[in-house]
PDB file of C-alpha atoms in Angstrom:
ATOM      1  CA  UNK Q   1     111.922  84.491 117.285  1.00 52.00           C
ATOM      2  CA  UNK Q   2     113.710  87.240 119.289  1.00 50.00           C
ATOM      3  CA  UNK Q   3     116.331  87.673 116.448  1.00 52.00           C
ATOM      4  CA  UNK Q   4     113.699  87.760 113.853  1.00 50.00           C
ATOM      5  CA  UNK Q   5     111.678  90.423 115.621  1.00 52.00           C
ATOM      6  CA  UNK Q   6     114.778  92.530 116.029  1.00 47.00           C
ATOM      7  CA  UNK Q   7     115.629  92.306 112.446  1.00 50.00           C
ATOM      8  CA  UNK Q   8     112.029  93.145 111.488  1.00 53.00           C
ATOM      9  CA  UNK Q   9     112.211  96.280 113.777  1.00 50.00           C
ATOM     10  CA  UNK Q  10     115.407  97.186 111.991  1.00 48.00           C
ATOM     11  CA  UNK Q  11     113.793  96.870 108.621  1.00 49.00           C
ATOM     12  CA  UNK Q  12     110.854  98.915 109.535  1.00 47.00           C
ATOM     13  CA  UNK Q  13     110.646 102.343 107.432  1.00 50.00           C
ATOM     14  CA  UNK Q  14     108.596 105.352 107.828  1.00 55.00           C
ATOM     15  CA  UNK Q  15     105.650 105.666 105.725  1.00 65.00           C
ATOM     16  CA  UNK Q  16     106.402 107.944 102.722  1.00 68.00           C
ATOM     17  CA  UNK Q  17     104.655 111.204 102.731  1.00 73.00           C
ATOM     18  CA  UNK Q  18     101.943 111.495  99.979  1.00 71.00           C
ATOM     19  CA  UNK Q  19     100.118 114.609  98.507  1.00 70.00           C
ATOM     20  CA  UNK Q  20      96.865 115.035 100.452  1.00 68.00           C
ATOM     21  CA  UNK Q  21      97.481 112.153 102.997  1.00 71.00           C
ATOM     22  CA  UNK Q  22      97.114 114.565 105.979  1.00 74.00           C
ATOM     23  CA  UNK Q  23      93.900 116.462 106.397  1.00 74.00           C
ATOM     24  CA  UNK Q  24      95.580 119.102 108.395  1.00 75.00           C
ATOM     25  CA  UNK Q  25      97.473 120.337 105.372  1.00 77.00           C
ATOM     26  CA  UNK Q  26      95.089 119.702 102.376  1.00 76.00           C
ATOM     27  CA  UNK Q  27      93.144 122.520 100.651  1.00 72.00           C
ATOM     28  CA  UNK Q  28      89.792 123.402 101.940  1.00 71.00           C
ATOM     29  CA  UNK Q  29      86.612 123.648  99.941  1.00 70.00           C
ATOM     30  CA  UNK Q  30      84.795 126.779 100.805  1.00 71.00           C
ATOM     31  CA  UNK Q  31      81.174 126.261 102.181  1.00 69.00           C
ATOM     32  CA  UNK Q  32      78.441 126.565  99.787  1.00 66.00           C
ATOM     33  CA  UNK Q  33      76.584 129.889 100.248  1.00 61.00           C
ATOM     34  CA  UNK Q  34      73.073 129.705 101.565  1.00 58.00           C
ATOM     35  CA  UNK Q  35      70.255 130.233  98.995  1.00 60.00           C
ATOM     36  CA  UNK Q  36      69.602 133.929  98.855  1.00 56.00           C
ATOM     37  CA  UNK Q  37      66.173 135.245 100.193  1.00 58.00           C
ATOM     38  CA  UNK Q  38      63.548 136.571  97.870  1.00 54.00           C
ATOM     39  CA  UNK Q  39      64.980 139.845  96.691  1.00 52.00           C
ATOM     40  CA  UNK Q  40      62.533 140.513  93.790  1.00 55.00           C
ATOM     41  CA  UNK Q  41      65.115 140.316  91.028  1.00 56.00           C
ATOM     42  CA  UNK Q  42      67.827 142.460  92.911  1.00 56.00           C
ATOM     43  CA  UNK Q  43      71.443 141.978  91.692  1.00 60.00           C
ATOM     44  CA  UNK Q  44      72.794 142.120  95.387  1.00 59.00           C
ATOM     45  CA  UNK Q  45      73.524 138.757  96.824  1.00 55.00           C
ATOM     46  CA  UNK Q  46      74.185 138.613 100.629  1.00 56.00           C
ATOM     47  CA  UNK Q  47      76.310 135.458 100.372  1.00 53.00           C
ATOM     48  CA  UNK Q  48      78.877 137.052  98.041  1.00 55.00           C
ATOM     49  CA  UNK Q  49      78.924 140.661  98.817  1.00 58.00           C
ATOM     50  CA  UNK Q  50      82.107 142.821  98.605  1.00 59.00           C
ATOM     51  CA  UNK Q  51      82.333 146.347  99.912  1.00 61.00           C
ATOM     52  CA  UNK Q  52      83.379 149.072  97.375  1.00 61.00           C
ATOM     53  CA  UNK Q  53      86.273 150.158  99.572  1.00 63.00           C
ATOM     54  CA  UNK Q  54      87.227 146.798 100.987  1.00 65.00           C
ATOM     55  CA  UNK Q  55      90.523 145.074 100.195  1.00 72.00           C
ATOM     56  CA  UNK Q  56      90.938 141.487  99.078  1.00 80.00           C
ATOM     57  CA  UNK Q  57      92.896 140.158 102.040  1.00 87.00           C
ATOM     58  CA  UNK Q  58      91.964 136.659 103.404  1.00 87.00           C
ATOM     59  CA  UNK Q  59      89.088 136.901 105.866  1.00 88.00           C
ATOM     60  CA  UNK Q  60      86.838 133.830 105.501  1.00 88.00           C
ATOM     61  CA  UNK Q  61      86.925 130.149 104.922  1.00 90.00           C
ATOM     62  CA  UNK Q  62      88.329 129.271 101.486  1.00 88.00           C
ATOM     63  CA  UNK Q  63      90.242 132.519 101.039  1.00 91.00           C
ATOM     64  CA  UNK Q  64      93.882 132.198  99.983  1.00 93.00           C
ATOM     65  CA  UNK Q  65      96.956 133.711 101.791  1.00 94.00           C
ATOM     66  CA  UNK Q  66     100.542 133.745 100.864  1.00 94.00           C
ATOM     67  CA  UNK Q  67     103.008 133.030 103.602  1.00 94.00           C
ATOM     68  CA  UNK Q  68     106.646 134.340 103.211  1.00 94.00           C
ATOM     69  CA  UNK Q  69     108.859 131.692 104.780  1.00 91.00           C
ATOM     70  CA  UNK Q  70     111.799 133.303 106.730  1.00 86.00           C
ATOM     71  CA  UNK Q  71     112.663 130.655 109.326  1.00 85.00           C
ATOM     72  CA  UNK Q  72     116.076 130.782 110.999  1.00 84.00           C
ATOM     73  CA  UNK Q  73     117.062 128.993 114.266  1.00 84.00           C
ATOM     74  CA  UNK Q  74     120.340 128.464 115.927  1.00 85.00           C
ATOM     75  CA  UNK Q  75     120.990 126.551 119.090  1.00 88.00           C
ATOM     76  CA  UNK Q  76     124.076 125.672 121.027  1.00 88.00           C
ATOM     77  CA  UNK Q  77     124.477 123.827 124.197  1.00 88.00           C
ATOM     78  CA  UNK Q  78     127.568 122.619 126.089  1.00 89.00           C
ATOM     79  CA  UNK Q  79     128.115 121.027 129.423  1.00 88.00           C
ATOM     80  CA  UNK Q  80     131.006 119.838 131.559  1.00 89.00           C
ATOM     81  CA  UNK Q  81     131.050 117.936 134.760  1.00 89.00           C
ATOM     82  CA  UNK Q  82     133.910 116.799 137.019  1.00 89.00           C
ATOM     83  CA  UNK Q  83     133.592 115.197 140.411  1.00 89.00           C
ATOM     84  CA  UNK Q  84     135.886 113.355 142.736  1.00 88.00           C
ATOM     85  CA  UNK Q  85     135.784 111.981 146.347  1.00 87.00           C
ATOM     86  CA  UNK Q  86     138.428 110.439 148.544  1.00 86.00           C
ATOM     87  CA  UNK Q  87     137.506 108.471 151.763  1.00 86.00           C
ATOM     88  CA  UNK Q  88     139.904 107.072 154.522  1.00 84.00           C
ATOM     89  CA  UNK Q  89     139.035 105.127 157.726  1.00 80.00           C
ATOM     90  CA  UNK Q  90     141.550 104.006 160.139  1.00 78.00           C
ATOM     91  CA  UNK Q  91     140.988 101.829 163.201  1.00 74.00           C
ATOM     92  CA  UNK Q  92     143.939 101.349 165.588  1.00 75.00           C
ATOM     93  CA  UNK Q  93     144.451  98.044 167.492  1.00 71.00           C
ATOM     94  CA  UNK Q  94     142.811  98.290 170.898  1.00 72.00           C
ATOM     95  CA  UNK Q  95     144.527  97.504 174.094  1.00 73.00           C
ATOM     96  CA  UNK Q  96     143.147  94.985 176.581  1.00 69.00           C
ATOM     97  CA  UNK Q  97     144.473  95.326 180.211  1.00 69.00           C
ATOM     98  CA  UNK Q  98     147.194  97.607 178.960  1.00 66.00           C
ATOM     99  CA  UNK Q  99     148.349  95.125 176.284  1.00 72.00           C
ATOM    100  CA  UNK Q 100     147.574  95.096 172.540  1.00 74.00           C
ATOM    101  CA  UNK Q 101     145.728  92.299 171.033  1.00 73.00           C
ATOM    102  CA  UNK Q 102     148.235  90.511 168.914  1.00 76.00           C
ATOM    103  CA  UNK Q 103     148.763  87.038 167.481  1.00 73.00           C
ATOM    104  CA  UNK Q 104     152.272  85.969 166.928  1.00 70.00           C
ATOM    105  CA  UNK Q 105     153.245  89.508 167.692  1.00 68.00           C
ATOM    106  CA  UNK Q 106     151.095  90.978 164.856  1.00 73.00           C
ATOM    107  CA  UNK Q 107     148.165  93.174 165.765  1.00 73.00           C
ATOM    108  CA  UNK Q 108     144.862  91.430 164.739  1.00 69.00           C
ATOM    109  CA  UNK Q 109     142.464  94.285 165.203  1.00 70.00           C
ATOM    110  CA  UNK Q 110     144.352  97.073 163.380  1.00 72.00           C
ATOM    111  CA  UNK Q 111     142.650  98.048 160.207  1.00 74.00           C
ATOM    112  CA  UNK Q 112     142.398 100.742 157.483  1.00 78.00           C
ATOM    113  CA  UNK Q 113     139.982 101.367 154.704  1.00 80.00           C
ATOM    114  CA  UNK Q 114     140.651 103.898 151.925  1.00 84.00           C
ATOM    115  CA  UNK Q 115     138.724 104.658 148.667  1.00 84.00           C
ATOM    116  CA  UNK Q 116     138.827 107.191 145.656  1.00 86.00           C
ATOM    117  CA  UNK Q 117     136.399 107.829 142.853  1.00 84.00           C
ATOM    118  CA  UNK Q 118     136.144 110.337 140.163  1.00 86.00           C
ATOM    119  CA  UNK Q 119     133.927 111.236 137.174  1.00 83.00           C
ATOM    120  CA  UNK Q 120     134.489 113.465 134.194  1.00 86.00           C
ATOM    121  CA  UNK Q 121     131.841 114.263 131.427  1.00 85.00           C
ATOM    122  CA  UNK Q 122     131.630 116.715 128.636  1.00 86.00           C
ATOM    123  CA  UNK Q 123     129.165 117.382 125.957  1.00 85.00           C
ATOM    124  CA  UNK Q 124     128.649 119.903 123.087  1.00 86.00           C
ATOM    125  CA  UNK Q 125     125.854 120.280 120.748  1.00 85.00           C
ATOM    126  CA  UNK Q 126     125.129 122.809 117.951  1.00 88.00           C
ATOM    127  CA  UNK Q 127     122.310 123.112 115.392  1.00 83.00           C
ATOM    128  CA  UNK Q 128     121.144 125.627 112.888  1.00 85.00           C
ATOM    129  CA  UNK Q 129     118.317 125.636 110.302  1.00 82.00           C
ATOM    130  CA  UNK Q 130     117.182 127.996 107.602  1.00 85.00           C
ATOM    131  CA  UNK Q 131     114.188 127.877 105.367  1.00 86.00           C
ATOM    132  CA  UNK Q 132     113.314 130.656 102.820  1.00 89.00           C
ATOM    133  CA  UNK Q 133     110.645 130.843 100.251  1.00 88.00           C
ATOM    134  CA  UNK Q 134     106.855 131.164 100.095  1.00 91.00           C
ATOM    135  CA  UNK Q 135     103.798 129.087 100.147  1.00 92.00           C
ATOM    136  CA  UNK Q 136     100.152 129.986  99.448  1.00 93.00           C
ATOM    137  CA  UNK Q 137      97.679 128.441 102.015  1.00 93.00           C
ATOM    138  CA  UNK Q 138      93.924 128.544 102.454  1.00 93.00           C
ATOM    139  CA  UNK Q 139      91.803 129.663 105.384  1.00 93.00           C
ATOM    140  CA  UNK Q 140      90.244 126.536 107.059  1.00 91.00           C
ATOM    141  CA  UNK Q 141      88.548 128.110 110.046  1.00 91.00           C
ATOM    142  CA  UNK Q 142      87.671 131.534 111.411  1.00 92.00           C
ATOM    143  CA  UNK Q 143      87.965 131.568 115.198  1.00 93.00           C
ATOM    144  CA  UNK Q 144      85.424 133.348 117.375  1.00 92.00           C
ATOM    145  CA  UNK Q 145      87.984 136.346 117.998  1.00 93.00           C
ATOM    146  CA  UNK Q 146      88.515 136.821 114.254  1.00 92.00           C
ATOM    147  CA  UNK Q 147      91.884 134.940 113.946  1.00 95.00           C
ATOM    148  CA  UNK Q 148      92.362 132.663 110.934  1.00 95.00           C
ATOM    149  CA  UNK Q 149      93.409 129.150 110.902  1.00 94.00           C
ATOM    150  CA  UNK Q 150      95.269 128.637 107.619  1.00 94.00           C
ATOM    151  CA  UNK Q 151      96.826 125.355 106.139  1.00 94.00           C
ATOM    152  CA  UNK Q 152      98.206 124.185 103.023  1.00 92.00           C
ATOM    153  CA  UNK Q 153     100.980 122.203 101.118  1.00 91.00           C
ATOM    154  CA  UNK Q 154     103.182 122.820  98.153  1.00 89.00           C
ATOM    155  CA  UNK Q 155     104.873 120.131  96.030  1.00 87.00           C
ATOM    156  CA  UNK Q 156     107.621 120.623  93.458  1.00 84.00           C
ATOM    157  CA  UNK Q 157     108.819 118.028  90.940  1.00 82.00           C
ATOM    158  CA  UNK Q 158     112.554 118.491  90.711  1.00 76.00           C
ATOM    159  CA  UNK Q 159     114.611 116.086  88.488  1.00 75.00           C
ATOM    160  CA  UNK Q 160     114.114 112.591  89.992  1.00 72.00           C
ATOM    161  CA  UNK Q 161     112.393 113.699  93.193  1.00 75.00           C
ATOM    162  CA  UNK Q 162     109.637 115.728  94.776  1.00 81.00           C
ATOM    163  CA  UNK Q 163     110.041 118.364  97.454  1.00 86.00           C
ATOM    164  CA  UNK Q 164     107.213 119.530  99.602  1.00 86.00           C
ATOM    165  CA  UNK Q 165     106.390 122.226 102.180  1.00 90.00           C
ATOM    166  CA  UNK Q 166     103.594 121.907 104.570  1.00 91.00           C
ATOM    167  CA  UNK Q 167     102.224 124.528 106.830  1.00 93.00           C
ATOM    168  CA  UNK Q 168      99.493 125.050 109.344  1.00 93.00           C
ATOM    169  CA  UNK Q 169      98.967 127.829 112.014  1.00 94.00           C
ATOM    170  CA  UNK Q 170      96.911 130.728 113.279  1.00 95.00           C
ATOM    171  CA  UNK Q 171      97.118 134.194 111.633  1.00 95.00           C
ATOM    172  CA  UNK Q 172      95.863 137.533 112.939  1.00 95.00           C
ATOM    173  CA  UNK Q 173      94.016 139.623 110.328  1.00 93.00           C
ATOM    174  CA  UNK Q 174      95.982 142.655 111.430  1.00 93.00           C
ATOM    175  CA  UNK Q 175      99.342 140.958 110.516  1.00 94.00           C
ATOM    176  CA  UNK Q 176      98.213 140.391 106.902  1.00 93.00           C
ATOM    177  CA  UNK Q 177      99.687 143.029 104.579  1.00 92.00           C
ATOM    178  CA  UNK Q 178      98.026 144.904 101.748  1.00 90.00           C
ATOM    179  CA  UNK Q 179      99.336 142.358  99.238  1.00 92.00           C
ATOM    180  CA  UNK Q 180      97.753 139.520 101.025  1.00 93.00           C
ATOM    181  CA  UNK Q 181     100.959 138.193 102.427  1.00 94.00           C
ATOM    182  CA  UNK Q 182     102.254 137.471 106.040  1.00 95.00           C
ATOM    183  CA  UNK Q 183     105.561 136.435 107.450  1.00 93.00           C
ATOM    184  CA  UNK Q 184     105.890 132.894 108.792  1.00 92.00           C
ATOM    185  CA  UNK Q 185     107.368 134.227 112.126  1.00 91.00           C
ATOM    186  CA  UNK Q 186     104.015 135.957 112.778  1.00 93.00           C
ATOM    187  CA  UNK Q 187     102.083 132.700 112.686  1.00 93.00           C
ATOM    188  CA  UNK Q 188     100.994 131.270 116.044  1.00 93.00           C
ATOM    189  CA  UNK Q 189     101.079 127.621 116.760  1.00 92.00           C
ATOM    190  CA  UNK Q 190     102.862 127.187 113.453  1.00 91.00           C
ATOM    191  CA  UNK Q 191     103.676 123.729 112.101  1.00 91.00           C
ATOM    192  CA  UNK Q 192     106.172 123.891 109.171  1.00 90.00           C
ATOM    193  CA  UNK Q 193     107.305 120.771 107.532  1.00 88.00           C
ATOM    194  CA  UNK Q 194     109.891 120.508 104.742  1.00 86.00           C
ATOM    195  CA  UNK Q 195     110.987 117.199 103.121  1.00 83.00           C
ATOM    196  CA  UNK Q 196     111.259 115.270  99.932  1.00 78.00           C
ATOM    197  CA  UNK Q 197     110.909 111.874  98.318  1.00 74.00           C
ATOM    198  CA  UNK Q 198     112.589 110.269  95.436  1.00 66.00           C
ATOM    199  CA  UNK Q 199     116.169 109.401  94.526  1.00 65.00           C
ATOM    200  CA  UNK Q 200     117.804 112.272  96.309  1.00 62.00           C
ATOM    201  CA  UNK Q 201     115.820 111.760  99.527  1.00 60.00           C
ATOM    202  CA  UNK Q 202     116.541 107.955  99.501  1.00 64.00           C
ATOM    203  CA  UNK Q 203     120.252 108.558  99.131  1.00 66.00           C
ATOM    204  CA  UNK Q 204     120.159 110.527 102.502  1.00 65.00           C
ATOM    205  CA  UNK Q 205     118.501 107.838 104.407  1.00 68.00           C
ATOM    206  CA  UNK Q 206     120.510 104.920 106.119  1.00 69.00           C
ATOM    207  CA  UNK Q 207     119.894 101.393 105.121  1.00 71.00           C
ATOM    208  CA  UNK Q 208     117.910  98.999 107.176  1.00 68.00           C
ATOM    209  CA  UNK Q 209     120.843  97.407 108.803  1.00 69.00           C
ATOM    210  CA  UNK Q 210     122.303 100.798 109.903  1.00 72.00           C
ATOM    211  CA  UNK Q 211     118.804 101.676 111.255  1.00 71.00           C
ATOM    212  CA  UNK Q 212     118.808  98.383 113.153  1.00 69.00           C
ATOM    213  CA  UNK Q 213     122.190  99.058 114.753  1.00 66.00           C
ATOM    214  CA  UNK Q 214     120.976 102.648 115.729  1.00 70.00           C
ATOM    215  CA  UNK Q 215     117.653 101.530 117.065  1.00 71.00           C
ATOM    216  CA  UNK Q 216     116.887 101.464 120.767  1.00 71.00           C
ATOM    217  CA  UNK Q 217     116.503  97.699 120.739  1.00 70.00           C
ATOM    218  CA  UNK Q 218     120.164  97.220 119.967  1.00 66.00           C
ATOM    219  CA  UNK Q 219     121.669  96.468 123.404  1.00 64.00           C
ATOM    220  CA  UNK Q 220     125.267  97.735 122.812  1.00 57.00           C
TER     221      UNK Q 220
END
């Protein structure tokens, strides 16, 4: 049973990502406007008004906003440790009434203890990532201070696979440019996910036996 459970844990795979399976990244339907009050046949509607000199930047739930992806990260870390310790303890043979304690002429209480230990360790890690492109998201919430919570996903069908980009975060209206775009590095609490599914993505995943030997349950 133990071996069977270990094999089953090694065979376990991650649930594939599906379009629209996460409510944090799906498109938002704008709320329905309230019925207009009696306006005696006037053309003006309070629920869909637009100022004559206002721009068309995102400002309310359901508006779209284009995010320019410019993500570049580089990280490097190295560590080196070296320790050593030597210990020596000597106890000379005592004398009793001016004579050493011996047996057969050999001192029996003369002793010495010595020890030595050392440790050396070294590690080096480096990682770099880059993501360029764009994704158009929708405003899902307007916070009390006027900031916009945006979310969205973008799927591309390429040959025998699909590539997707998901984004969620908080945007300040002042950071939105005149063409209704904002840089991804200006989004607070940003969640950016890039991945794929299909033949190309499967070829980059290790098999179930490799995952089993790399899993935490493998004792060696």
